[in-house]
PDB file of C-alpha atoms in Angstrom:
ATOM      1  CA  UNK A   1      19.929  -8.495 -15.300  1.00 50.00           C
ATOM      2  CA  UNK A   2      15.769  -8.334 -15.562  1.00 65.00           C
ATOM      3  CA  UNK A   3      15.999 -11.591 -15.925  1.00 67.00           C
ATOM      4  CA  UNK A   4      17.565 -12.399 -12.964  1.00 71.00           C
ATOM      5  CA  UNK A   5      15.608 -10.106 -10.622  1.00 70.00           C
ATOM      6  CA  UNK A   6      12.433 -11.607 -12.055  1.00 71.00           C
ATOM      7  CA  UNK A   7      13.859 -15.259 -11.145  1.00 80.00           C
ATOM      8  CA  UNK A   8      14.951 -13.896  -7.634  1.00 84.00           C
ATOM      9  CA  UNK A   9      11.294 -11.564  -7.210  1.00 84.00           C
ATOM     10  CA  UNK A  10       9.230 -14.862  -7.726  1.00 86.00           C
ATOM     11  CA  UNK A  11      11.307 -17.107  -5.684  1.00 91.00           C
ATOM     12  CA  UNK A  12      10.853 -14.534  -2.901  1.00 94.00           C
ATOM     13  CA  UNK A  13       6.676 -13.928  -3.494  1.00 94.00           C
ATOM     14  CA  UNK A  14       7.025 -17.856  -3.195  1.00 94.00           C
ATOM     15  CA  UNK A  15       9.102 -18.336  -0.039  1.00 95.00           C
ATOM     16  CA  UNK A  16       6.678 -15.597   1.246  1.00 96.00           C
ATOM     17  CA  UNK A  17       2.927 -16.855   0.059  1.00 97.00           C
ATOM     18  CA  UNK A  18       4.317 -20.079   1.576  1.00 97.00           C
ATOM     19  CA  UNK A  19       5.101 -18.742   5.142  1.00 97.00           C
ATOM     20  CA  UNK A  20       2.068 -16.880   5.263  1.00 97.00           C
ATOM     21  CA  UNK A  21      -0.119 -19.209   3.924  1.00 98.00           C
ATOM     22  CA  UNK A  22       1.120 -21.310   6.949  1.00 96.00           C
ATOM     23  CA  UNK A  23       0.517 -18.150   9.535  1.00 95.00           C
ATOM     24  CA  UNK A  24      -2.819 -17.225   7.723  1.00 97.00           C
ATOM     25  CA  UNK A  25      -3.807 -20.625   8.192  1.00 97.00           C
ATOM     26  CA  UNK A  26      -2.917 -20.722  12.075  1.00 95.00           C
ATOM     27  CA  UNK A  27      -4.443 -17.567  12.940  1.00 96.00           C
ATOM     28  CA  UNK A  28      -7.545 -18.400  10.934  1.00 97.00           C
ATOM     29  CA  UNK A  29      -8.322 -22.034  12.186  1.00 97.00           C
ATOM     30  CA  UNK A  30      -6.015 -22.775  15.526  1.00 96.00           C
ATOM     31  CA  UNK A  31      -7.457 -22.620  18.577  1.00 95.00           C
ATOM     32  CA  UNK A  32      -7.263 -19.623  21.029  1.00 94.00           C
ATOM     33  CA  UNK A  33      -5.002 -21.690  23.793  1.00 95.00           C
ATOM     34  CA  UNK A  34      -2.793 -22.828  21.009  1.00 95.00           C
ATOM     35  CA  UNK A  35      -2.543 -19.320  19.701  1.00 93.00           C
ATOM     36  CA  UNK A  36      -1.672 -18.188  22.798  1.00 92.00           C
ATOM     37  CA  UNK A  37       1.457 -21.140  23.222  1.00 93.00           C
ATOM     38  CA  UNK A  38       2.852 -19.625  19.928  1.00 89.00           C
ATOM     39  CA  UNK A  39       2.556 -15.760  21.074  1.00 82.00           C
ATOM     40  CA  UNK A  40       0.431 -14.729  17.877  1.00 87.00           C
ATOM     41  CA  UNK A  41       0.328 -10.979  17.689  1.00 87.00           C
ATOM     42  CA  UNK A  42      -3.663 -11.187  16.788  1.00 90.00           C
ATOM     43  CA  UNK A  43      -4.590 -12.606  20.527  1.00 90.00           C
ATOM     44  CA  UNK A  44      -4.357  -8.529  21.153  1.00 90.00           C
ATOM     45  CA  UNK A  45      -7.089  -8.402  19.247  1.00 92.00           C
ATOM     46  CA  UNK A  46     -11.324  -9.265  19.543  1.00 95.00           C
ATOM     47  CA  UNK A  47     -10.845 -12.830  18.306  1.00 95.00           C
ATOM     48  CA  UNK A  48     -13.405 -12.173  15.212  1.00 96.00           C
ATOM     49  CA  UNK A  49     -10.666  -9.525  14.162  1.00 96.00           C
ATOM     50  CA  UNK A  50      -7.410 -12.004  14.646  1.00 95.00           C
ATOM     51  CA  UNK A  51      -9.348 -14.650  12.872  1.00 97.00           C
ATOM     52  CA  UNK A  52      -9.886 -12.025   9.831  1.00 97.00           C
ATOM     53  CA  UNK A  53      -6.234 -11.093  10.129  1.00 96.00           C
ATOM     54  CA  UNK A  54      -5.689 -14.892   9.531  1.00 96.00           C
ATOM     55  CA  UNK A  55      -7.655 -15.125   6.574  1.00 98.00           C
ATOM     56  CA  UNK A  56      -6.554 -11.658   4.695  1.00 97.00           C
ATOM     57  CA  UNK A  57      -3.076 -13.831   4.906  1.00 97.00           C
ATOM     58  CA  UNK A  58      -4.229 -16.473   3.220  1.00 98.00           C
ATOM     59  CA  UNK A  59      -5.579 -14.186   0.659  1.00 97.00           C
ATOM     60  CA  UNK A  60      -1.963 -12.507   0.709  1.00 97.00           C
ATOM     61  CA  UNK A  61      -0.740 -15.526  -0.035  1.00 97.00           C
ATOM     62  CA  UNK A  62      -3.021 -16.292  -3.075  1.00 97.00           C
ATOM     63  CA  UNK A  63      -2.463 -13.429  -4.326  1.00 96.00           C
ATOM     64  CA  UNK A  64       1.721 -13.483  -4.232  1.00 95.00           C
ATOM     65  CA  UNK A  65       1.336 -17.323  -5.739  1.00 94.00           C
ATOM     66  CA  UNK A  66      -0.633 -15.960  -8.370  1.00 92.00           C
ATOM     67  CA  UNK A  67       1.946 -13.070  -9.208  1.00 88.00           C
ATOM     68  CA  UNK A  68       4.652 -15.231  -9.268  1.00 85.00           C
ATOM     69  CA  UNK A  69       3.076 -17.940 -11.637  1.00 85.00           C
ATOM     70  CA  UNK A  70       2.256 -15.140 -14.250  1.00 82.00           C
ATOM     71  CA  UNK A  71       3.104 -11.929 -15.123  1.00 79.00           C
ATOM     72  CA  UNK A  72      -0.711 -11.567 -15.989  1.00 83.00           C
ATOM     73  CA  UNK A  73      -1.446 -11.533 -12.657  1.00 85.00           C
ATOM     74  CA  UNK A  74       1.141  -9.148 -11.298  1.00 85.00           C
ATOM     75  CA  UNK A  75      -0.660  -6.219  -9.925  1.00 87.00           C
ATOM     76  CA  UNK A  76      -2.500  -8.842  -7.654  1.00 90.00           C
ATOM     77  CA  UNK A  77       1.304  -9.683  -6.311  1.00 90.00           C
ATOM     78  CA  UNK A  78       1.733  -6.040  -5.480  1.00 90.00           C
ATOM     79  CA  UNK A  79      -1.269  -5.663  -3.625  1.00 93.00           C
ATOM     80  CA  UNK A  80      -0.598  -8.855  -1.365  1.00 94.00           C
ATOM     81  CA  UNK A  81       3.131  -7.666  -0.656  1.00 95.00           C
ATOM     82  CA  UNK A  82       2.341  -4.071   0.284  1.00 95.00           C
ATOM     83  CA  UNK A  83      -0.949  -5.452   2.250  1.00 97.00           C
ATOM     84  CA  UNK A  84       1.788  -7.470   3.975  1.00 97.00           C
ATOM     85  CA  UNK A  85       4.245  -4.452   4.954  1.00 98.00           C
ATOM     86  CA  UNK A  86       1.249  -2.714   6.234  1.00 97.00           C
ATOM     87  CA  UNK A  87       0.166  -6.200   8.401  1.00 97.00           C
ATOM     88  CA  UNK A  88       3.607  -6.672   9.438  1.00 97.00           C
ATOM     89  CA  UNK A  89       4.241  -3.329  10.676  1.00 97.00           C
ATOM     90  CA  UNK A  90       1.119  -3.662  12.477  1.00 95.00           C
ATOM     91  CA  UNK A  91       2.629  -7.129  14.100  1.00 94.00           C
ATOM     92  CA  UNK A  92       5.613  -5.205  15.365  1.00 96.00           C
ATOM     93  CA  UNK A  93       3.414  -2.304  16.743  1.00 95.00           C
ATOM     94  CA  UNK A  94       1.554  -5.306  19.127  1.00 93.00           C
ATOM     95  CA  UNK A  95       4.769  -6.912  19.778  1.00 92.00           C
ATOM     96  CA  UNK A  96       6.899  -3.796  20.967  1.00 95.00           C
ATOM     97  CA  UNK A  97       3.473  -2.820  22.828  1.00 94.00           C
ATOM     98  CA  UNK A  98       3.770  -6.335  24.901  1.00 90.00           C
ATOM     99  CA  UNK A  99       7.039  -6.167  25.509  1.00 93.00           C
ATOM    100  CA  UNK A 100       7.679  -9.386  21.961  1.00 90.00           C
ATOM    101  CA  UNK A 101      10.990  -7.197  21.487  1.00 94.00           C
ATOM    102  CA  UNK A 102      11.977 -10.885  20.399  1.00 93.00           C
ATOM    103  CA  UNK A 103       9.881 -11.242  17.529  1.00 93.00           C
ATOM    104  CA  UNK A 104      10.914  -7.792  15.972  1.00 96.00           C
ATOM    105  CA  UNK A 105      13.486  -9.097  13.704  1.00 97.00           C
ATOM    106  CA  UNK A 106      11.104 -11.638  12.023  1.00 96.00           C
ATOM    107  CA  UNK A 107       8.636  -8.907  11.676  1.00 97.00           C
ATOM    108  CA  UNK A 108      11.481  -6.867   9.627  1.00 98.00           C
ATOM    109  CA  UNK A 109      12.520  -9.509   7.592  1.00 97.00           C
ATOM    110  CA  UNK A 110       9.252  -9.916   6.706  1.00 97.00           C
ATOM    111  CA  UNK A 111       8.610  -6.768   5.498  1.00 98.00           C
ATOM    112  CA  UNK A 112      11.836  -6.010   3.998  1.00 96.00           C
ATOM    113  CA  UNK A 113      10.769  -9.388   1.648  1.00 96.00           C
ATOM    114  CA  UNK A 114       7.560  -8.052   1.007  1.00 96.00           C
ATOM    115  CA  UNK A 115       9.021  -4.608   0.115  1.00 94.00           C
ATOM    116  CA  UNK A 116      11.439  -6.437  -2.406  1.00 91.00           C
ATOM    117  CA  UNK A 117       8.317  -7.894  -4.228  1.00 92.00           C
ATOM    118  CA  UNK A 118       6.349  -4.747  -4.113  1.00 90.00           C
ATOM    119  CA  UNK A 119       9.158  -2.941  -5.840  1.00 87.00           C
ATOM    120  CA  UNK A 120      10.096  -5.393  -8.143  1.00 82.00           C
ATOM    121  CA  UNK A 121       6.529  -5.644  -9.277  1.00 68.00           C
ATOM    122  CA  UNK A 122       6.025  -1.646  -9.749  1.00 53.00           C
ATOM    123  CA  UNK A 123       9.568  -1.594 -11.936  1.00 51.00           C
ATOM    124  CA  UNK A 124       8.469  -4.325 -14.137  1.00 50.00           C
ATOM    125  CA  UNK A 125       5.058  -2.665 -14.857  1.00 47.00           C
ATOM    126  CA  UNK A 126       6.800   0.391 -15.545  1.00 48.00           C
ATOM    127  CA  UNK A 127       8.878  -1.466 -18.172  1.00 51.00           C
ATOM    128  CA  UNK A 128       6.013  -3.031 -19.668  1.00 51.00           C
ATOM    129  CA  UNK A 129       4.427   0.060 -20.113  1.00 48.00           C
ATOM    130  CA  UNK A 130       6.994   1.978 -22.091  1.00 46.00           C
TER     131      UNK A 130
END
């Protein structure tokens, strides 16, 4: 059953340093107007700030690759899933504020992935520790 979870855990931190590797990468390099086309949540924001919301993805990202290619590395893993609730929940909070009730769902799904990692990464330290 561990086994299985762990298979499932890193296929998720994939699937997820993937996507935001892909939105880090956007929000860090794109261009304001082409931002704006794609309704990115940061454009609420002083563009310096959006453009570091972009690259602490990216980091995110790094850091759930790096979980999910080693144990070693899992409290990094962790730390980029439950930075990514937190930056998620922050995404809804701009969306529901303009009126993005669309783009709610994602925002959830998102999380609710993230969340999966986080906890799967807390139960196997506690197993390793014991």
């Amino acid at each position: 059953m561990a086994r299985g979870a762990n298979s499932i855990a890193r296929i998720v931190a994939l699937l997820l340093a993937f996507a935001f590797a892909f939105f880090g990468y956007f929000k860090t390099f794109a261009s304001i107007a082409v931002l704006a086309q794609h309704h990115a949540w940061t454009l609420a924001l002083p563009v310096a700030a959006g453009r570091i919301v972009g690259a602490t993805e990216l980091a995110a990202a790094l850091a759930l690759l790096l979980g999910a290619a080693s144990a070693r590395w899992h409290r990094f893993a962790r730390g980029g899933a439950l930075y990514l609730i937190v930056n998620q929940a922050c995404a809804a909070a701009v969306h529901l504020a303009r009126g993005e009730t669309g783009a709610l769902p994602q925002n959830a799904l998102l999380a609710g992935l993230a969340a999966i990692v986080a906890a799967f990464i807390v139960r196997r330290q506690a197993t390793s520790s014991t």
